[in-house]
């Protein structure tokens, strides 16, 4: 009964797009700082948050009744796909990064960022043009099947990263390590809410707020 419904498409479009663009700009700026410092761990984190923010923007752009007449799979699965890609980068950032591996990450840093931005640009074109495979006009109400498996993997990666960053925080007492651990927990919660929430209900709006809180934690600490 508490999971009330509020369906307002223009409000969703503008609120979520503004939050996603702001978060994406912060993530892009953080990646630039990491490049200047040659900080492989921070760079991988910034790519993760750029992926999450970018696909959240793609979710907003596909809001039905604004740029598109009807919902499609670009609206339904953009966020879980972005959270999964983000989990891969964040999980990689929490692994041990000896000098050789860190150097390899920074050697291909700009290529990784271009590939990520290119993937999001292709997704935007396919989604807004309602081309296959994102043209399904009757997307499922809740994630199921393959998306549940993707969500489980992402939650596991976020949990791993959160544990690692909490251990690092105890050793270094660095506020950014604590912020990273908090952000990982928030994104894991968002992934679970994405998988099980009913569209336009309070539990569905919740994961938008969880993602915004995660972006805010990183931005504040940085």
mmCIF file of C-alpha atoms in Angstrom:
data_model
loop_
_atom_site.group_PDB
_atom_site.id
_atom_site.type_symbol
_atom_site.label_atom_id
_atom_site.label_comp_id
_atom_site.label_asym_id
_atom_site.label_seq_id
_atom_site.Cartn_x
_atom_site.Cartn_y
_atom_site.Cartn_z
ATOM 1 C CA UNK A 1 0.000 0.000 0.000
ATOM 2 C CA UNK A 2 2.890 2.380 0.635
ATOM 3 C CA UNK A 3 4.215 1.767 -2.884
ATOM 4 C CA UNK A 4 2.046 4.531 -4.313
ATOM 5 C CA UNK A 5 1.996 5.403 -8.013
ATOM 6 C CA UNK A 6 2.959 8.769 -9.519
ATOM 7 C CA UNK A 7 3.215 8.838 -13.306
ATOM 8 C CA UNK A 8 4.194 12.196 -14.744
ATOM 9 C CA UNK A 9 6.273 11.833 -17.895
ATOM 10 C CA UNK A 10 7.506 15.439 -18.410
ATOM 11 C CA UNK A 11 8.596 15.670 -14.767
ATOM 12 C CA UNK A 12 10.480 12.379 -15.098
ATOM 13 C CA UNK A 13 12.131 13.549 -18.337
ATOM 14 C CA UNK A 14 13.439 16.847 -17.006
ATOM 15 C CA UNK A 15 14.290 15.819 -13.427
ATOM 16 C CA UNK A 16 16.143 12.639 -14.390
ATOM 17 C CA UNK A 17 17.858 14.180 -17.418
ATOM 18 C CA UNK A 18 19.103 17.150 -15.373
ATOM 19 C CA UNK A 19 20.432 14.872 -12.630
ATOM 20 C CA UNK A 20 22.070 12.534 -15.155
ATOM 21 C CA UNK A 21 23.723 15.325 -17.159
ATOM 22 C CA UNK A 22 25.051 16.967 -13.986
ATOM 23 C CA UNK A 23 26.375 13.643 -12.702
ATOM 24 C CA UNK A 24 27.881 12.801 -16.094
ATOM 25 C CA UNK A 25 29.685 16.150 -16.214
ATOM 26 C CA UNK A 26 31.114 15.524 -12.735
ATOM 27 C CA UNK A 27 32.224 12.025 -13.773
ATOM 28 C CA UNK A 28 33.843 13.386 -16.947
ATOM 29 C CA UNK A 29 35.637 16.041 -14.914
ATOM 30 C CA UNK A 30 36.841 13.405 -12.435
ATOM 31 C CA UNK A 31 38.240 11.330 -15.295
ATOM 32 C CA UNK A 32 40.212 14.376 -16.435
ATOM 33 C CA UNK A 33 41.658 14.796 -12.941
ATOM 34 C CA UNK A 34 42.579 11.101 -12.876
ATOM 35 C CA UNK A 35 44.330 11.449 -16.255
ATOM 36 C CA UNK A 36 46.394 14.392 -15.032
ATOM 37 C CA UNK A 37 47.341 12.496 -11.864
ATOM 38 C CA UNK A 38 47.835 9.191 -13.715
ATOM 39 C CA UNK A 39 45.568 7.632 -11.083
ATOM 40 C CA UNK A 40 44.324 4.356 -12.598
ATOM 41 C CA UNK A 41 42.006 3.495 -9.694
ATOM 42 C CA UNK A 42 40.234 6.866 -9.769
ATOM 43 C CA UNK A 43 40.026 6.714 -13.564
ATOM 44 C CA UNK A 44 38.239 3.353 -13.508
ATOM 45 C CA UNK A 45 35.824 4.696 -10.886
ATOM 46 C CA UNK A 46 35.142 7.771 -13.024
ATOM 47 C CA UNK A 47 34.374 5.561 -16.045
ATOM 48 C CA UNK A 48 31.960 3.553 -13.918
ATOM 49 C CA UNK A 49 30.100 6.638 -12.805
ATOM 50 C CA UNK A 50 30.150 8.061 -16.329
ATOM 51 C CA UNK A 51 28.504 4.828 -17.550
ATOM 52 C CA UNK A 52 25.836 4.902 -14.823
ATOM 53 C CA UNK A 53 25.076 8.600 -15.386
ATOM 54 C CA UNK A 54 25.139 8.306 -19.171
ATOM 55 C CA UNK A 55 22.710 5.406 -19.323
ATOM 56 C CA UNK A 56 20.491 7.158 -16.776
ATOM 57 C CA UNK A 57 20.335 10.054 -19.272
ATOM 58 C CA UNK A 58 19.426 7.582 -22.021
ATOM 59 C CA UNK A 59 16.641 6.273 -19.793
ATOM 60 C CA UNK A 60 15.368 9.845 -19.412
ATOM 61 C CA UNK A 61 15.538 10.575 -23.152
ATOM 62 C CA UNK A 62 13.364 7.534 -23.878
ATOM 63 C CA UNK A 63 10.622 8.689 -21.481
ATOM 64 C CA UNK A 64 7.353 7.905 -23.295
ATOM 65 C CA UNK A 65 5.232 10.855 -24.332
ATOM 66 C CA UNK A 66 8.127 13.331 -24.600
ATOM 67 C CA UNK A 67 10.547 12.526 -27.438
ATOM 68 C CA UNK A 68 8.920 9.149 -28.069
ATOM 69 C CA UNK A 69 5.241 8.400 -28.379
ATOM 70 C CA UNK A 70 5.414 5.067 -26.544
ATOM 71 C CA UNK A 71 7.834 3.259 -24.196
ATOM 72 C CA UNK A 72 10.427 0.921 -25.651
ATOM 73 C CA UNK A 73 13.201 -1.271 -24.329
ATOM 74 C CA UNK A 74 15.550 1.705 -24.388
ATOM 75 C CA UNK A 75 13.462 3.178 -21.568
ATOM 76 C CA UNK A 76 13.206 -0.081 -19.604
ATOM 77 C CA UNK A 77 16.710 -1.528 -19.720
ATOM 78 C CA UNK A 78 19.005 1.494 -20.165
ATOM 79 C CA UNK A 79 19.539 1.926 -16.424
ATOM 80 C CA UNK A 80 20.275 -1.731 -15.541
ATOM 81 C CA UNK A 81 22.674 -1.936 -18.496
ATOM 82 C CA UNK A 82 24.425 1.232 -17.308
ATOM 83 C CA UNK A 83 24.616 -0.034 -13.734
ATOM 84 C CA UNK A 84 26.068 -3.326 -14.962
ATOM 85 C CA UNK A 85 28.765 -1.601 -17.037
ATOM 86 C CA UNK A 86 29.490 0.672 -14.087
ATOM 87 C CA UNK A 87 29.838 -2.367 -11.823
ATOM 88 C CA UNK A 88 32.479 -3.822 -14.155
ATOM 89 C CA UNK A 89 34.575 -0.648 -13.978
ATOM 90 C CA UNK A 90 34.068 -0.132 -10.240
ATOM 91 C CA UNK A 91 34.836 -3.793 -9.519
ATOM 92 C CA UNK A 92 38.037 -3.529 -11.575
ATOM 93 C CA UNK A 93 39.019 -0.379 -9.675
ATOM 94 C CA UNK A 94 38.819 -2.270 -6.365
ATOM 95 C CA UNK A 95 41.207 -5.039 -7.440
ATOM 96 C CA UNK A 96 44.933 -4.788 -6.681
ATOM 97 C CA UNK A 97 46.556 -2.492 -9.249
ATOM 98 C CA UNK A 98 50.305 -3.081 -9.357
ATOM 99 C CA UNK A 99 52.415 -0.579 -11.266
ATOM 100 C CA UNK A 100 52.347 -2.520 -14.559
ATOM 101 C CA UNK A 101 48.561 -2.972 -14.580
ATOM 102 C CA UNK A 102 47.948 0.638 -13.578
ATOM 103 C CA UNK A 103 50.247 1.791 -16.375
ATOM 104 C CA UNK A 104 48.318 -0.357 -18.874
ATOM 105 C CA UNK A 105 45.024 1.192 -17.735
ATOM 106 C CA UNK A 106 46.350 4.717 -18.186
ATOM 107 C CA UNK A 107 47.970 3.868 -21.523
ATOM 108 C CA UNK A 108 44.532 3.046 -22.983
ATOM 109 C CA UNK A 109 42.567 5.500 -20.812
ATOM 110 C CA UNK A 110 41.268 7.788 -23.552
ATOM 111 C CA UNK A 111 40.373 4.798 -25.740
ATOM 112 C CA UNK A 112 38.188 3.340 -22.954
ATOM 113 C CA UNK A 113 36.398 6.662 -22.537
ATOM 114 C CA UNK A 114 35.820 7.059 -26.283
ATOM 115 C CA UNK A 115 34.451 3.508 -26.520
ATOM 116 C CA UNK A 116 32.065 4.176 -23.628
ATOM 117 C CA UNK A 117 30.831 7.466 -25.086
ATOM 118 C CA UNK A 118 30.496 5.850 -28.523
ATOM 119 C CA UNK A 119 28.412 3.015 -27.077
ATOM 120 C CA UNK A 120 26.072 5.501 -25.424
ATOM 121 C CA UNK A 121 25.752 7.501 -28.656
ATOM 122 C CA UNK A 122 24.799 4.364 -30.613
ATOM 123 C CA UNK A 123 22.288 3.389 -27.898
ATOM 124 C CA UNK A 124 20.720 6.853 -28.042
ATOM 125 C CA UNK A 125 20.315 6.648 -31.831
ATOM 126 C CA UNK A 126 18.815 3.146 -31.777
ATOM 127 C CA UNK A 127 16.502 3.928 -28.870
ATOM 128 C CA UNK A 128 15.203 7.282 -30.127
ATOM 129 C CA UNK A 129 14.785 5.930 -33.665
ATOM 130 C CA UNK A 130 12.921 2.898 -32.228
ATOM 131 C CA UNK A 131 15.116 0.460 -34.120
ATOM 132 C CA UNK A 132 15.576 -3.239 -33.248
ATOM 133 C CA UNK A 133 16.334 -4.582 -30.699
ATOM 134 C CA UNK A 134 15.123 -1.607 -28.623
ATOM 135 C CA UNK A 135 11.859 -1.071 -30.480
ATOM 136 C CA UNK A 136 9.638 -3.362 -28.386
ATOM 137 C CA UNK A 137 6.573 -1.203 -27.564
ATOM 138 C CA UNK A 138 5.448 -3.458 -24.705
ATOM 139 C CA UNK A 139 8.434 -3.699 -22.332
ATOM 140 C CA UNK A 140 8.075 -5.872 -19.265
ATOM 141 C CA UNK A 141 6.875 -4.243 -16.057
ATOM 142 C CA UNK A 142 9.736 -5.693 -14.020
ATOM 143 C CA UNK A 143 13.110 -7.035 -15.009
ATOM 144 C CA UNK A 144 13.167 -10.783 -15.438
ATOM 145 C CA UNK A 145 15.270 -13.581 -16.862
ATOM 146 C CA UNK A 146 18.570 -12.292 -18.193
ATOM 147 C CA UNK A 147 18.266 -8.925 -16.470
ATOM 148 C CA UNK A 148 17.880 -10.604 -13.086
ATOM 149 C CA UNK A 149 21.146 -12.478 -13.738
ATOM 150 C CA UNK A 150 22.825 -9.249 -14.837
ATOM 151 C CA UNK A 151 21.538 -7.547 -11.686
ATOM 152 C CA UNK A 152 22.862 -10.331 -9.448
ATOM 153 C CA UNK A 153 26.334 -10.061 -11.013
ATOM 154 C CA UNK A 154 26.306 -6.268 -10.660
ATOM 155 C CA UNK A 155 25.247 -6.413 -7.000
ATOM 156 C CA UNK A 156 28.047 -8.919 -6.326
ATOM 157 C CA UNK A 157 30.619 -6.617 -7.945
ATOM 158 C CA UNK A 158 29.386 -3.599 -5.998
ATOM 159 C CA UNK A 159 29.496 -5.593 -2.756
ATOM 160 C CA UNK A 160 33.061 -6.695 -3.521
ATOM 161 C CA UNK A 161 34.127 -3.121 -4.278
ATOM 162 C CA UNK A 162 32.401 -1.745 -1.169
ATOM 163 C CA UNK A 163 34.201 -4.294 1.030
ATOM 164 C CA UNK A 164 37.558 -3.477 -0.546
ATOM 165 C CA UNK A 165 37.114 0.271 -0.176
ATOM 166 C CA UNK A 166 36.018 -0.078 3.445
ATOM 167 C CA UNK A 167 39.213 -2.040 4.172
ATOM 168 C CA UNK A 168 41.276 0.619 2.389
ATOM 169 C CA UNK A 169 39.508 3.319 4.358
ATOM 170 C CA UNK A 170 40.475 1.687 7.656
ATOM 171 C CA UNK A 171 44.101 1.650 6.517
ATOM 172 C CA UNK A 172 44.282 5.151 5.041
ATOM 173 C CA UNK A 173 41.424 6.986 6.837
ATOM 174 C CA UNK A 174 40.723 8.636 3.485
ATOM 175 C CA UNK A 175 37.244 10.187 3.131
ATOM 176 C CA UNK A 176 37.099 9.346 -0.577
ATOM 177 C CA UNK A 177 37.466 5.615 0.192
ATOM 178 C CA UNK A 178 34.476 5.855 2.528
ATOM 179 C CA UNK A 179 32.530 7.776 -0.119
ATOM 180 C CA UNK A 180 33.345 5.122 -2.708
ATOM 181 C CA UNK A 181 32.177 2.339 -0.395
ATOM 182 C CA UNK A 182 28.953 4.248 0.331
ATOM 183 C CA UNK A 183 28.372 4.877 -3.367
ATOM 184 C CA UNK A 184 28.859 1.175 -4.167
ATOM 185 C CA UNK A 185 26.255 0.227 -1.551
ATOM 186 C CA UNK A 186 23.810 2.807 -2.944
ATOM 187 C CA UNK A 187 24.298 1.549 -6.501
ATOM 188 C CA UNK A 188 23.800 -2.054 -5.385
ATOM 189 C CA UNK A 189 20.528 -1.004 -3.760
ATOM 190 C CA UNK A 190 19.557 0.866 -6.934
ATOM 191 C CA UNK A 191 20.245 -2.241 -9.004
ATOM 192 C CA UNK A 192 17.928 -4.305 -6.798
ATOM 193 C CA UNK A 193 15.226 -1.641 -6.964
ATOM 194 C CA UNK A 194 15.534 -1.540 -10.769
ATOM 195 C CA UNK A 195 15.050 -5.302 -10.919
ATOM 196 C CA UNK A 196 11.979 -5.551 -8.717
ATOM 197 C CA UNK A 197 10.194 -2.178 -8.623
ATOM 198 C CA UNK A 198 6.942 -1.549 -10.483
ATOM 199 C CA UNK A 199 7.149 1.228 -13.074
ATOM 200 C CA UNK A 200 6.087 4.684 -11.852
ATOM 201 C CA UNK A 201 5.577 3.469 -8.262
ATOM 202 C CA UNK A 202 7.479 4.820 -5.251
ATOM 203 C CA UNK A 203 9.885 1.861 -5.294
ATOM 204 C CA UNK A 204 10.646 2.702 -8.957
ATOM 205 C CA UNK A 205 11.318 6.378 -8.256
ATOM 206 C CA UNK A 206 13.496 5.223 -5.345
ATOM 207 C CA UNK A 207 16.333 3.960 -7.537
ATOM 208 C CA UNK A 208 16.572 7.341 -9.255
ATOM 209 C CA UNK A 209 17.198 8.894 -5.825
ATOM 210 C CA UNK A 210 19.657 6.157 -4.822
ATOM 211 C CA UNK A 211 21.738 6.797 -7.939
ATOM 212 C CA UNK A 212 21.668 10.546 -7.347
ATOM 213 C CA UNK A 213 22.830 10.004 -3.751
ATOM 214 C CA UNK A 214 25.702 7.821 -4.995
ATOM 215 C CA UNK A 215 26.822 10.473 -7.493
ATOM 216 C CA UNK A 216 26.568 13.122 -4.780
ATOM 217 C CA UNK A 217 28.727 11.132 -2.367
ATOM 218 C CA UNK A 218 31.543 10.856 -4.915
ATOM 219 C CA UNK A 219 31.275 14.475 -6.015
ATOM 220 C CA UNK A 220 31.369 15.723 -2.409
ATOM 221 C CA UNK A 221 34.394 13.595 -1.483
ATOM 222 C CA UNK A 222 36.288 14.473 -4.663
#
